[in-house]
PDB file of C-alpha atoms in Angstrom:
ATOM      1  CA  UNK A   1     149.219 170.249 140.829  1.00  0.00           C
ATOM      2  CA  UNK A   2     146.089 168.600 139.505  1.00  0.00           C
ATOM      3  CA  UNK A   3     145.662 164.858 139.795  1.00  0.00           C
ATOM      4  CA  UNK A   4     143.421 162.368 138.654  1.00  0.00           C
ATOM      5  CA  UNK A   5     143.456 159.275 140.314  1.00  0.00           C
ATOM      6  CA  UNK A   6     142.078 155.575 139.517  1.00  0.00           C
ATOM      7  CA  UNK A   7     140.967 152.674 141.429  1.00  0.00           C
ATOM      8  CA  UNK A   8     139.696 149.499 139.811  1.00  0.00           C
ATOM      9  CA  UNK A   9     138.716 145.796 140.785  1.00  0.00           C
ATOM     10  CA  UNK A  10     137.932 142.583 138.907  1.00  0.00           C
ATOM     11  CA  UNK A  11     137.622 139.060 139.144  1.00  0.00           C
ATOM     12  CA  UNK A  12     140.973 136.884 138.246  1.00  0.00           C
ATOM     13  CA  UNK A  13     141.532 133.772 136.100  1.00  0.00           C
ATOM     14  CA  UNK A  14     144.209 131.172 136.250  1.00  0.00           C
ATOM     15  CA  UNK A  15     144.952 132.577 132.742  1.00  0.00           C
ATOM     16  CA  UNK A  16     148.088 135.022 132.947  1.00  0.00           C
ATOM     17  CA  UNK A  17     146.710 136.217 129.811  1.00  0.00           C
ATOM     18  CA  UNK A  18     143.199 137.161 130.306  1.00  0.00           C
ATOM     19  CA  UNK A  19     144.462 138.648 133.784  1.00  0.00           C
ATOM     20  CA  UNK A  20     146.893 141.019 131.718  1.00  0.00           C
ATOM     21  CA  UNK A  21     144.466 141.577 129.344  1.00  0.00           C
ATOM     22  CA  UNK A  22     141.343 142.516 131.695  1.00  0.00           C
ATOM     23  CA  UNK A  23     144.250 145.099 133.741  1.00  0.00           C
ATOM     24  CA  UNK A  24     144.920 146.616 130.607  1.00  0.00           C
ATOM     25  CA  UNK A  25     141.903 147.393 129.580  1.00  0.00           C
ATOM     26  CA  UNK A  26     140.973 148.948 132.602  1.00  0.00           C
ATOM     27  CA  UNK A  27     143.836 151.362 132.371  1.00  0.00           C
ATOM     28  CA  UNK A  28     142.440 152.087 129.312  1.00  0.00           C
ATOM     29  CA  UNK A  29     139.203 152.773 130.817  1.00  0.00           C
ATOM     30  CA  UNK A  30     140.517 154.967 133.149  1.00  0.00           C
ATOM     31  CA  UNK A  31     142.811 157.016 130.727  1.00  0.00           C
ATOM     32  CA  UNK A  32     140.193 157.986 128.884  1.00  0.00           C
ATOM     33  CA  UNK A  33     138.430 159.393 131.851  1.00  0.00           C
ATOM     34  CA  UNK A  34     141.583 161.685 132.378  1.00  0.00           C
ATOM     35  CA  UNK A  35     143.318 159.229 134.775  1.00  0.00           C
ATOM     36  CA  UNK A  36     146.745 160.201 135.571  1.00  0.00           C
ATOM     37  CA  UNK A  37     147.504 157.798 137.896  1.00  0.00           C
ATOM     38  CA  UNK A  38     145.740 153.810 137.682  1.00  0.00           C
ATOM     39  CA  UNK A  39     146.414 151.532 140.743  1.00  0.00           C
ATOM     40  CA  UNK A  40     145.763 147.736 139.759  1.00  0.00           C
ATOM     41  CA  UNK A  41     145.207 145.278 142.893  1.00  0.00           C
ATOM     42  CA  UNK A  42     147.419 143.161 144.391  1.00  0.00           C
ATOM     43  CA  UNK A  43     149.285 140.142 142.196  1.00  0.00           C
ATOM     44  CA  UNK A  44     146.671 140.489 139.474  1.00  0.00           C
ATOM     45  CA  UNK A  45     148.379 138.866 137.133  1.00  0.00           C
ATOM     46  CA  UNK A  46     146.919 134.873 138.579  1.00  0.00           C
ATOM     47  CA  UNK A  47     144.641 134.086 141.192  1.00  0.00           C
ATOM     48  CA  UNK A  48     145.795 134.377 144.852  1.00  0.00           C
ATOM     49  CA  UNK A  49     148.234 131.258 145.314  1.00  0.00           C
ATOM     50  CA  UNK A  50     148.704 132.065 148.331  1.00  0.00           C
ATOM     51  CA  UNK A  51     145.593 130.346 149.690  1.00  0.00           C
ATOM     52  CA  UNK A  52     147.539 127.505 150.309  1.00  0.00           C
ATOM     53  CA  UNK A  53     151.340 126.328 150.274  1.00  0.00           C
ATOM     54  CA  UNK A  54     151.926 124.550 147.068  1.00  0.00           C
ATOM     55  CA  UNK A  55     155.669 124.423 145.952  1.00  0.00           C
ATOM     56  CA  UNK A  56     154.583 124.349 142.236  1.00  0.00           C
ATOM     57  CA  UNK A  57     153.149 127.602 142.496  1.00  0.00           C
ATOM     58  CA  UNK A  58     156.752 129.011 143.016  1.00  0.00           C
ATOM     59  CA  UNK A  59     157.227 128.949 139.060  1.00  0.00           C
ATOM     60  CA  UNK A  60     154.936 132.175 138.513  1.00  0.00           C
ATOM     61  CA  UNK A  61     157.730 134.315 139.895  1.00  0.00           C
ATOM     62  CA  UNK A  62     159.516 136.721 138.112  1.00  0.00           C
ATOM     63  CA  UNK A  63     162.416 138.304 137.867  1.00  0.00           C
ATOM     64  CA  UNK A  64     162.267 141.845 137.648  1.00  0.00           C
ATOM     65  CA  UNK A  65     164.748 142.408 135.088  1.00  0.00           C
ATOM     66  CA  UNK A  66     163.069 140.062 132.558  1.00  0.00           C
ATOM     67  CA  UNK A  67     159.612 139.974 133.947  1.00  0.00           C
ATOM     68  CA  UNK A  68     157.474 140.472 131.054  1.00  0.00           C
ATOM     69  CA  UNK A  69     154.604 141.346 133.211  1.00  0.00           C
ATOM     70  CA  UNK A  70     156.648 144.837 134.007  1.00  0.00           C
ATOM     71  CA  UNK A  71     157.675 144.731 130.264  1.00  0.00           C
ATOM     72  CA  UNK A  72     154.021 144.639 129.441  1.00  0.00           C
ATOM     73  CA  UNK A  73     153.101 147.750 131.556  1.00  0.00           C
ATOM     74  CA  UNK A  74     156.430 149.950 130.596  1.00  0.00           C
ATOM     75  CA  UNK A  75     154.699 149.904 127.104  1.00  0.00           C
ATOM     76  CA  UNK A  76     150.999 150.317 128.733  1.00  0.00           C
ATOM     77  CA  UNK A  77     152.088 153.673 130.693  1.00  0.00           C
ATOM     78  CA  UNK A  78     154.339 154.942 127.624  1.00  0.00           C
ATOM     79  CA  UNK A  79     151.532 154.475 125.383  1.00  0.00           C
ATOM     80  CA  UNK A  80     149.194 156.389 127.389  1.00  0.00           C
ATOM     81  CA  UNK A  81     151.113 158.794 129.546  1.00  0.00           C
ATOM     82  CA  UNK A  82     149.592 157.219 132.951  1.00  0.00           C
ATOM     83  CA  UNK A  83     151.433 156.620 135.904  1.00  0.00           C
ATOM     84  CA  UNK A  84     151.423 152.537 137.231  1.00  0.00           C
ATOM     85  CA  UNK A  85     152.055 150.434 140.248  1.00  0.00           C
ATOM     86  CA  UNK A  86     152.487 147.260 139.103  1.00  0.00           C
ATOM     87  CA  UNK A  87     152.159 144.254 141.422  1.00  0.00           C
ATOM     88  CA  UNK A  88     154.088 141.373 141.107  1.00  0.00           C
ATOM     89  CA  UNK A  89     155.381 137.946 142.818  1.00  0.00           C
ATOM     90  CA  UNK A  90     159.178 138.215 142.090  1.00  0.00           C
ATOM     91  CA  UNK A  91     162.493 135.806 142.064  1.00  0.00           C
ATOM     92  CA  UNK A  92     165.416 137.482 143.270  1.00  0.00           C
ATOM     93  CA  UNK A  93     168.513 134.996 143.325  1.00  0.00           C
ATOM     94  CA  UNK A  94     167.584 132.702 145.482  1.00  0.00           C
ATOM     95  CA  UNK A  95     164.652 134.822 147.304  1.00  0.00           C
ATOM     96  CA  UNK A  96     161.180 135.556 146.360  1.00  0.00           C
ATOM     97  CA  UNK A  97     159.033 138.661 147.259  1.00  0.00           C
ATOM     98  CA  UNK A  98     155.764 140.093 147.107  1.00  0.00           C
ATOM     99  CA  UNK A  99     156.675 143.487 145.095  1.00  0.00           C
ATOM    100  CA  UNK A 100     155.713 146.435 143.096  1.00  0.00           C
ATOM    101  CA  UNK A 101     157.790 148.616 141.035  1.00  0.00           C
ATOM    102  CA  UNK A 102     156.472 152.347 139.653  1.00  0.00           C
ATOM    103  CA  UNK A 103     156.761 152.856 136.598  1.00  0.00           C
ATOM    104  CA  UNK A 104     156.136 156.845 135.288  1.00  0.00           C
ATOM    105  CA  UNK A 105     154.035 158.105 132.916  1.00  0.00           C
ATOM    106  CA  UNK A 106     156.802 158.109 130.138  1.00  0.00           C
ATOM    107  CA  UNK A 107     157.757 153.959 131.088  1.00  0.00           C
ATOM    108  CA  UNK A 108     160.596 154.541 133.526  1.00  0.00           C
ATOM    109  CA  UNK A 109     160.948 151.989 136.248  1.00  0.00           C
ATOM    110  CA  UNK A 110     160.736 154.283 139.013  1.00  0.00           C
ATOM    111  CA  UNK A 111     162.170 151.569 141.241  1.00  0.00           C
ATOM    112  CA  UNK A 112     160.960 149.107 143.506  1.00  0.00           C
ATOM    113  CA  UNK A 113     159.787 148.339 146.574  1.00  0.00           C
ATOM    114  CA  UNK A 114     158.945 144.608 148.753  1.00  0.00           C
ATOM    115  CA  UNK A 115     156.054 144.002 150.762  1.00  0.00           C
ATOM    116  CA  UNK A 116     157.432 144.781 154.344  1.00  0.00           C
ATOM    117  CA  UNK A 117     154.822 142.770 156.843  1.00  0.00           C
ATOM    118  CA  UNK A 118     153.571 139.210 155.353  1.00  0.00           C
ATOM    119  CA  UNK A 119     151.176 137.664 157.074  1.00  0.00           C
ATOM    120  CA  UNK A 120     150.227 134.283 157.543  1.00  0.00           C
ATOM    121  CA  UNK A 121     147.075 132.410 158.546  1.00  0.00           C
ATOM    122  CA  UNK A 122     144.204 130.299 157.009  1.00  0.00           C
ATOM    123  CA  UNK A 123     143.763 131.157 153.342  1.00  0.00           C
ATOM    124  CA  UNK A 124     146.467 134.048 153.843  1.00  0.00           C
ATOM    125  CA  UNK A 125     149.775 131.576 153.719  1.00  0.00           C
ATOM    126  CA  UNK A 126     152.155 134.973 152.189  1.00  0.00           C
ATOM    127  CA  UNK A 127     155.099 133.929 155.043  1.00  0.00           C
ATOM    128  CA  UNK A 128     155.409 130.116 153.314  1.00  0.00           C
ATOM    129  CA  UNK A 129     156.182 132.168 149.631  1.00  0.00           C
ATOM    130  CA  UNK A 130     157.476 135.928 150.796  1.00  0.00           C
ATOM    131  CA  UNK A 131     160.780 136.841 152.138  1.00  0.00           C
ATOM    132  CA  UNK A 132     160.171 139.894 154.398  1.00  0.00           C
ATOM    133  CA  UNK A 133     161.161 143.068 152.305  1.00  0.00           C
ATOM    134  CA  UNK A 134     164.051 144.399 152.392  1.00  0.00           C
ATOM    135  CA  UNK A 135     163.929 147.897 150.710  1.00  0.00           C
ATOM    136  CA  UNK A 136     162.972 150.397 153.174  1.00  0.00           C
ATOM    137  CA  UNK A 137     159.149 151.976 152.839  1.00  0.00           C
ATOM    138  CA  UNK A 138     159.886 154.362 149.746  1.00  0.00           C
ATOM    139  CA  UNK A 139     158.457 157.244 147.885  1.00  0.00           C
ATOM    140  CA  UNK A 140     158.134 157.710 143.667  1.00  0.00           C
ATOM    141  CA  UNK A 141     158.768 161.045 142.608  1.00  0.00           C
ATOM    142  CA  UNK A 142     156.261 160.960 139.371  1.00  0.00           C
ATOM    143  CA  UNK A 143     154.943 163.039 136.544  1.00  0.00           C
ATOM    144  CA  UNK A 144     151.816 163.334 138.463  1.00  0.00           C
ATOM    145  CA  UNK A 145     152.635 163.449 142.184  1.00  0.00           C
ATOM    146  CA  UNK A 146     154.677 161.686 145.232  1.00  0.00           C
ATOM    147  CA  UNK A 147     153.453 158.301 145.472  1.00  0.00           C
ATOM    148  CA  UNK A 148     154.171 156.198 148.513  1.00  0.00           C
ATOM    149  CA  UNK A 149     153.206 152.433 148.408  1.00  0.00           C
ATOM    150  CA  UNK A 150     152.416 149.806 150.393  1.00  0.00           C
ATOM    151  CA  UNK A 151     150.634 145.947 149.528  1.00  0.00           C
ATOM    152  CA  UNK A 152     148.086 144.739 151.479  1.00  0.00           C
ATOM    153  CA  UNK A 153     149.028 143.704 155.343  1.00  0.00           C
ATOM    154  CA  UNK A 154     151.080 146.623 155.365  1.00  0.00           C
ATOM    155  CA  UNK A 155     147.884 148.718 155.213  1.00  0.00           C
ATOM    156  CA  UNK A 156     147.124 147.726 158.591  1.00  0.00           C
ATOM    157  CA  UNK A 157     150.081 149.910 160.274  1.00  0.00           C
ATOM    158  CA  UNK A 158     149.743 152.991 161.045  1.00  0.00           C
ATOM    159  CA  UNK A 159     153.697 153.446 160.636  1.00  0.00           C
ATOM    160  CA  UNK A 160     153.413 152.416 156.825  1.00  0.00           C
ATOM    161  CA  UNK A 161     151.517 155.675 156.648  1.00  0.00           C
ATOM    162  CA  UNK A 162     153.096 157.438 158.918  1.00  0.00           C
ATOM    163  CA  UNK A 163     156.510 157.190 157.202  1.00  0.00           C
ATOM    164  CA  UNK A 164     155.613 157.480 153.824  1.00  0.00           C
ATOM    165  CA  UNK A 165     154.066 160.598 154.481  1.00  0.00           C
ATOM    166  CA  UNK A 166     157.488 161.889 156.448  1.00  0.00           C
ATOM    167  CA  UNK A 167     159.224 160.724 153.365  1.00  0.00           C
ATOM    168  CA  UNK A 168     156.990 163.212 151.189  1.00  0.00           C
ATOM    169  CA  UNK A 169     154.502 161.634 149.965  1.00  0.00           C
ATOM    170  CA  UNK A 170     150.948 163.004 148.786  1.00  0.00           C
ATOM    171  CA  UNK A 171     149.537 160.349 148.137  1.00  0.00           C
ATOM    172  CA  UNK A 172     149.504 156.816 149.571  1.00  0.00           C
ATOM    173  CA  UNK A 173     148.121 153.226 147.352  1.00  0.00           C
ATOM    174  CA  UNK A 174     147.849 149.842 148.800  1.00  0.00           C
ATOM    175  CA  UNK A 175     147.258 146.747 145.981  1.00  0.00           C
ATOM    176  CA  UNK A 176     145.330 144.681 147.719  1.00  0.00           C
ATOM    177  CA  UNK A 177     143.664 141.027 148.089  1.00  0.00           C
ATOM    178  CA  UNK A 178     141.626 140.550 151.131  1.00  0.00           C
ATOM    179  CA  UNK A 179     138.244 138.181 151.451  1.00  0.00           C
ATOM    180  CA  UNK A 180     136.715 136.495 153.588  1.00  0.00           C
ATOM    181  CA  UNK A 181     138.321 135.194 156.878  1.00  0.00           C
ATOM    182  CA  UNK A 182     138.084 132.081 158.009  1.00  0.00           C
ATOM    183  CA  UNK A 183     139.063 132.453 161.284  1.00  0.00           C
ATOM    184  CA  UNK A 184     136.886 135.690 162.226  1.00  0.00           C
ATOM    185  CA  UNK A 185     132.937 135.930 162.974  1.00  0.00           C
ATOM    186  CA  UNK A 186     132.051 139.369 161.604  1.00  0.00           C
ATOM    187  CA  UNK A 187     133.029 140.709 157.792  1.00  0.00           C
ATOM    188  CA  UNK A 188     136.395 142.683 158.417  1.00  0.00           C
ATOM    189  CA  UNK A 189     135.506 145.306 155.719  1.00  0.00           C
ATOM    190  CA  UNK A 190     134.407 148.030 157.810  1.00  0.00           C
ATOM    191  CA  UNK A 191     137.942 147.207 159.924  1.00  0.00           C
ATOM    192  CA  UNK A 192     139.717 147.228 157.124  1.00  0.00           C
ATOM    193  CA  UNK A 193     138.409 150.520 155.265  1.00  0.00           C
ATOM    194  CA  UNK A 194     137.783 152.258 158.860  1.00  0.00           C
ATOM    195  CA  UNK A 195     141.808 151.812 159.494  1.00  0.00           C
ATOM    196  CA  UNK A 196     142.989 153.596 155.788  1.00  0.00           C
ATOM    197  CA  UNK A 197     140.519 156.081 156.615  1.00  0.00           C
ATOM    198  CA  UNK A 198     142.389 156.845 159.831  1.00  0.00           C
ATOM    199  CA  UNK A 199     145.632 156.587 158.168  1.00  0.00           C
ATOM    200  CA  UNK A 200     144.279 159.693 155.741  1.00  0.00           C
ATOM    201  CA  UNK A 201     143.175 161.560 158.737  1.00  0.00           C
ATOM    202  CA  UNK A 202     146.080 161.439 160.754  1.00  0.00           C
ATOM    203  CA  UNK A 203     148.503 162.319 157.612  1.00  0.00           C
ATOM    204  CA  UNK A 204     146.130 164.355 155.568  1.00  0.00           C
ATOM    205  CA  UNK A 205     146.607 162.603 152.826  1.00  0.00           C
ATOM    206  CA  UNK A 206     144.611 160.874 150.272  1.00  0.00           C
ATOM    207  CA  UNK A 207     144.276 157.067 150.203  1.00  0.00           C
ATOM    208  CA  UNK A 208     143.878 154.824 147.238  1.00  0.00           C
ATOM    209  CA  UNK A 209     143.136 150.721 147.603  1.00  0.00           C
ATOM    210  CA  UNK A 210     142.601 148.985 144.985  1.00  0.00           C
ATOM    211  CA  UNK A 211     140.908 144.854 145.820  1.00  0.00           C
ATOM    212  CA  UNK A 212     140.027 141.774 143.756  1.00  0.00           C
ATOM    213  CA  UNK A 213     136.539 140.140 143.466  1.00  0.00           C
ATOM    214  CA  UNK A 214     135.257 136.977 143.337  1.00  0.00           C
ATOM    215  CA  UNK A 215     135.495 133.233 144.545  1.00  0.00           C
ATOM    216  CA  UNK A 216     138.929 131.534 144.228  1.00  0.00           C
ATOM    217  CA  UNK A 217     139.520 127.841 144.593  1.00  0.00           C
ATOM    218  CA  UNK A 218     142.593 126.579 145.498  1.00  0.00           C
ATOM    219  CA  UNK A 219     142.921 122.761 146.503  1.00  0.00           C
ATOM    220  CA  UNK A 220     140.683 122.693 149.714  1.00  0.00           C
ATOM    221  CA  UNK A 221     140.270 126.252 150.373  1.00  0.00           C
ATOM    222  CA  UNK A 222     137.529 129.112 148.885  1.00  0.00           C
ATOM    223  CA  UNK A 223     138.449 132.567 149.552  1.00  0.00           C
ATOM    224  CA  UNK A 224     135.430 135.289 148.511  1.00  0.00           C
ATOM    225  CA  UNK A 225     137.219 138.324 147.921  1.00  0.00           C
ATOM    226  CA  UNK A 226     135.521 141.405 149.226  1.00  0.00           C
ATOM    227  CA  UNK A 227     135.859 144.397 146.584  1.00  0.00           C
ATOM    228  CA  UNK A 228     134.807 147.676 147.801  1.00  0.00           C
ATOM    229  CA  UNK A 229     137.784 149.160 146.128  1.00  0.00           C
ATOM    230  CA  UNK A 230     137.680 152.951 147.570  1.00  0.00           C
ATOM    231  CA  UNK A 231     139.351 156.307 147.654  1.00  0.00           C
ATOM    232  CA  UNK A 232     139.681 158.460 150.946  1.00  0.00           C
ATOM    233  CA  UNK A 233     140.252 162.027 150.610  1.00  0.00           C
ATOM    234  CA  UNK A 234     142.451 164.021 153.082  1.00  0.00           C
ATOM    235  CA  UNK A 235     140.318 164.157 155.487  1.00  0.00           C
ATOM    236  CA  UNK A 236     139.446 160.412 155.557  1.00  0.00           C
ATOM    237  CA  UNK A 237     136.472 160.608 154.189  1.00  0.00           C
ATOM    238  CA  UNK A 238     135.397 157.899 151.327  1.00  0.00           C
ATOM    239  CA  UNK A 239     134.517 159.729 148.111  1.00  0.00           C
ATOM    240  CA  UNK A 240     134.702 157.248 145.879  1.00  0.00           C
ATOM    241  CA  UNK A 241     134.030 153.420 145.985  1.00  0.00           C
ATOM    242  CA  UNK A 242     133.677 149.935 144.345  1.00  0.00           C
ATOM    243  CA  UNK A 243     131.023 147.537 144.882  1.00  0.00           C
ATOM    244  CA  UNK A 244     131.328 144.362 147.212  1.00  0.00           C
ATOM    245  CA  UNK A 245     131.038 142.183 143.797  1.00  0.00           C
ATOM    246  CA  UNK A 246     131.439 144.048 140.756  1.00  0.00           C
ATOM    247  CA  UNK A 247     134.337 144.838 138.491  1.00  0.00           C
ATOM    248  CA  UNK A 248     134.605 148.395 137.684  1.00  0.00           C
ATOM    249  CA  UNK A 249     136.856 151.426 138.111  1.00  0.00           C
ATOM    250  CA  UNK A 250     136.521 155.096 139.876  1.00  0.00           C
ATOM    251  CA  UNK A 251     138.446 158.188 139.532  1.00  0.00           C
ATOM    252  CA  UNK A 252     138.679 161.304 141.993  1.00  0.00           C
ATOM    253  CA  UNK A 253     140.844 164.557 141.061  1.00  0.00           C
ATOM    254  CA  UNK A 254     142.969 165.994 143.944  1.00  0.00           C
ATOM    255  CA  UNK A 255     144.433 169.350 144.384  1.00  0.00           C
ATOM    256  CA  UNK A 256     148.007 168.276 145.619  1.00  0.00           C
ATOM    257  CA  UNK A 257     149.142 171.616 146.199  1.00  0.00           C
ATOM    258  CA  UNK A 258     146.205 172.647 148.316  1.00  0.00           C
ATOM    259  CA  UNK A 259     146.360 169.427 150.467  1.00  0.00           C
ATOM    260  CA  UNK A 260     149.928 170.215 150.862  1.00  0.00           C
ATOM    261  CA  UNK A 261     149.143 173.356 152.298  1.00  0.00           C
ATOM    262  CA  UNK A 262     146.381 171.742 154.553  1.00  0.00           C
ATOM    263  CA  UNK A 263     148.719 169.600 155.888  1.00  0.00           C
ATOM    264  CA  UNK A 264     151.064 172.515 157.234  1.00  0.00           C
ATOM    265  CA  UNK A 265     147.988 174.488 158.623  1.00  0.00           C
ATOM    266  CA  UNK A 266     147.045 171.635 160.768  1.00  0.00           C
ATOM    267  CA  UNK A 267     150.900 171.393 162.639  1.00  0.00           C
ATOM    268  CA  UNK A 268     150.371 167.340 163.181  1.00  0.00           C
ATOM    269  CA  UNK A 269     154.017 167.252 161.765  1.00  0.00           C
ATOM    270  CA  UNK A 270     155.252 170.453 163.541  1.00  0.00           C
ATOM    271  CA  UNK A 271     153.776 169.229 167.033  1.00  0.00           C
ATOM    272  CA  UNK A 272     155.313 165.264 166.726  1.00  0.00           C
ATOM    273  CA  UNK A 273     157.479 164.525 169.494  1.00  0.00           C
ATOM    274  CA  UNK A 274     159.817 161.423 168.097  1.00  0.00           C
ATOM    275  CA  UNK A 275     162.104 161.446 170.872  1.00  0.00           C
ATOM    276  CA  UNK A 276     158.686 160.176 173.113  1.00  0.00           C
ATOM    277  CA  UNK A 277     158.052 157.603 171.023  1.00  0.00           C
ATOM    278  CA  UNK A 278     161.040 155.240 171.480  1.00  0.00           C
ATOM    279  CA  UNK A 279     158.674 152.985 173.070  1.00  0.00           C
ATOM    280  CA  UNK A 280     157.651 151.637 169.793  1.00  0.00           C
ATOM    281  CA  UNK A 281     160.489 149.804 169.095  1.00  0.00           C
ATOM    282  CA  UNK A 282     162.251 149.839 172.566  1.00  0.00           C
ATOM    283  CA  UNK A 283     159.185 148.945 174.716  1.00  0.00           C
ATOM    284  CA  UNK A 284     159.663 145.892 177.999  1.00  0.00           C
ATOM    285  CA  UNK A 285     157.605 145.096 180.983  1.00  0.00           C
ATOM    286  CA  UNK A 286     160.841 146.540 183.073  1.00  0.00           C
ATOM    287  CA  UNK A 287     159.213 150.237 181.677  1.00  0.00           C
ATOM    288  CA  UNK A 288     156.056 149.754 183.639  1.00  0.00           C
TER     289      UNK A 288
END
């Protein structure tokens, strides 16, 4: 199978609005590039609240069930027969969650899945809004391809990719919002794309993030988002990407069935040894 993939990035508002209407029209964009597939960055629909902990800010959540943001999109991927991720800050009971549900080329709510590892830190304060997910990492069977997703932080862990590409997946997207860092000396972009890169090599498997732009005020913080949206083929390598500053969108076609076959050739999966790794979750000092 044939598929064409999107990434895009832009600048957010504090108007819900002109957020949904900016996403849509770069789906649009994208569709009529041949897009199959459109990944949309992380909680596009505001700015990034999470700058700072501000109980007011608890009123954009939605519930899934009535969220008109996921409403919105059912119609959006109906209308033009294009697979979407759609990120949102949900209410569930008395919970709240930084989520995504897939929704297939013909408006199906796939399902959904919650952001498994929220961080916390200056200008990244996810842990004072986010309950810890607790669907496990999960896999959308599409129109268009096996999809595995992760948000953000959890595109720092290697086992995010690791067991979303057990699970079956062929290709792996991360919504993201990540800028500048307050509490580091060096720009972490290189860090950051250099690790999804790995993730692609190890798995053979392509990689799609999708970031936000711009400077966003929130009380007494500024966060500078950092773009460079990108794709990474199978083999890691970056064949497509966004500017550090500049909205846009990028599309790469992929050969799923070919890649498959790659990754059988190459025995990484025949050759694991799980029953070594039980240190990962069973590790002490009294092993040394």
């Amino acid at each position: 199978m044939k598929t064409k993939v999107a990434i895009t990035q832009f600048a957010c508002t504090s108007s819900y609005e002109e957020n949904v209407n900016k996403a849509i029209s770069m789906v649009e964009k994208c569709v009529k590039e041949g897009a199959n597939i459109v990944l949309l960055q992380e909680l596009f629909s505001s700015l990034y609240f999470c700058q700072v902990e501000d109980y007011d800010k608890f009123s954009l959540a939605q519930e899934r069930k009535t969220s008109k943001l996921i409403s919105t999109f059912k119609e959006v991927a109906k209308k033009y027969n294009v697979v979407l991720p759609i990120s949102f800050f949900e209410k569930s009971g008395v919970n709240y969650f930084n989520s995504i549900v897939v929704i297939d080329a013909d408006g199906t709510d796939l399902g959904l899945y919650r952001k498994t590892h929220i961080p916390t830190g200056e200008c990244y304060e996810e842990k004072f809004y986010f309950s810890p997910g607790d669907t496990p990492f999960k896999v959308f069977k599409t129109k268009f391809g096996k999809i595995g997703i992760g948000i953000c932080w959890d595109q720092w862990f290697p086992e995010t990719a690791r067991i979303l590409t057990l699970k079956g997946a062929e290709l792996l997207l991360f919504p993201t919002a990540i800028g500048s860092e307050p509490v580091l000396v060096r720009d972490s972009m290189p860090h950051w794309r250099n690790t999804m890169c790995g993730h692609a090599a190890a798995n053979i498997i392509p990689v799609l993030a999708s970031n936000r732009i711009g400077v966003e005020k929130a009380k007494n913080s500024s966060m500078t988002f950092q773009g460079y949206s990108f794709i990474a083929d199978s083999h890691g390598e970056v064949v497509k990407s966004l500017s550090r500053d500049e909205e846009g969108y990028a599309l790469y076609e992929f050969d799923l069935d070919e890649i498959n076959k790659e990754r059988v050739s190459w025995g990484v999966f025949r050759d694991r040894r799980p029953e070594m790794y039980m240190d990962l979750v069973h590790y002490s000092k009294e092993d040394e």
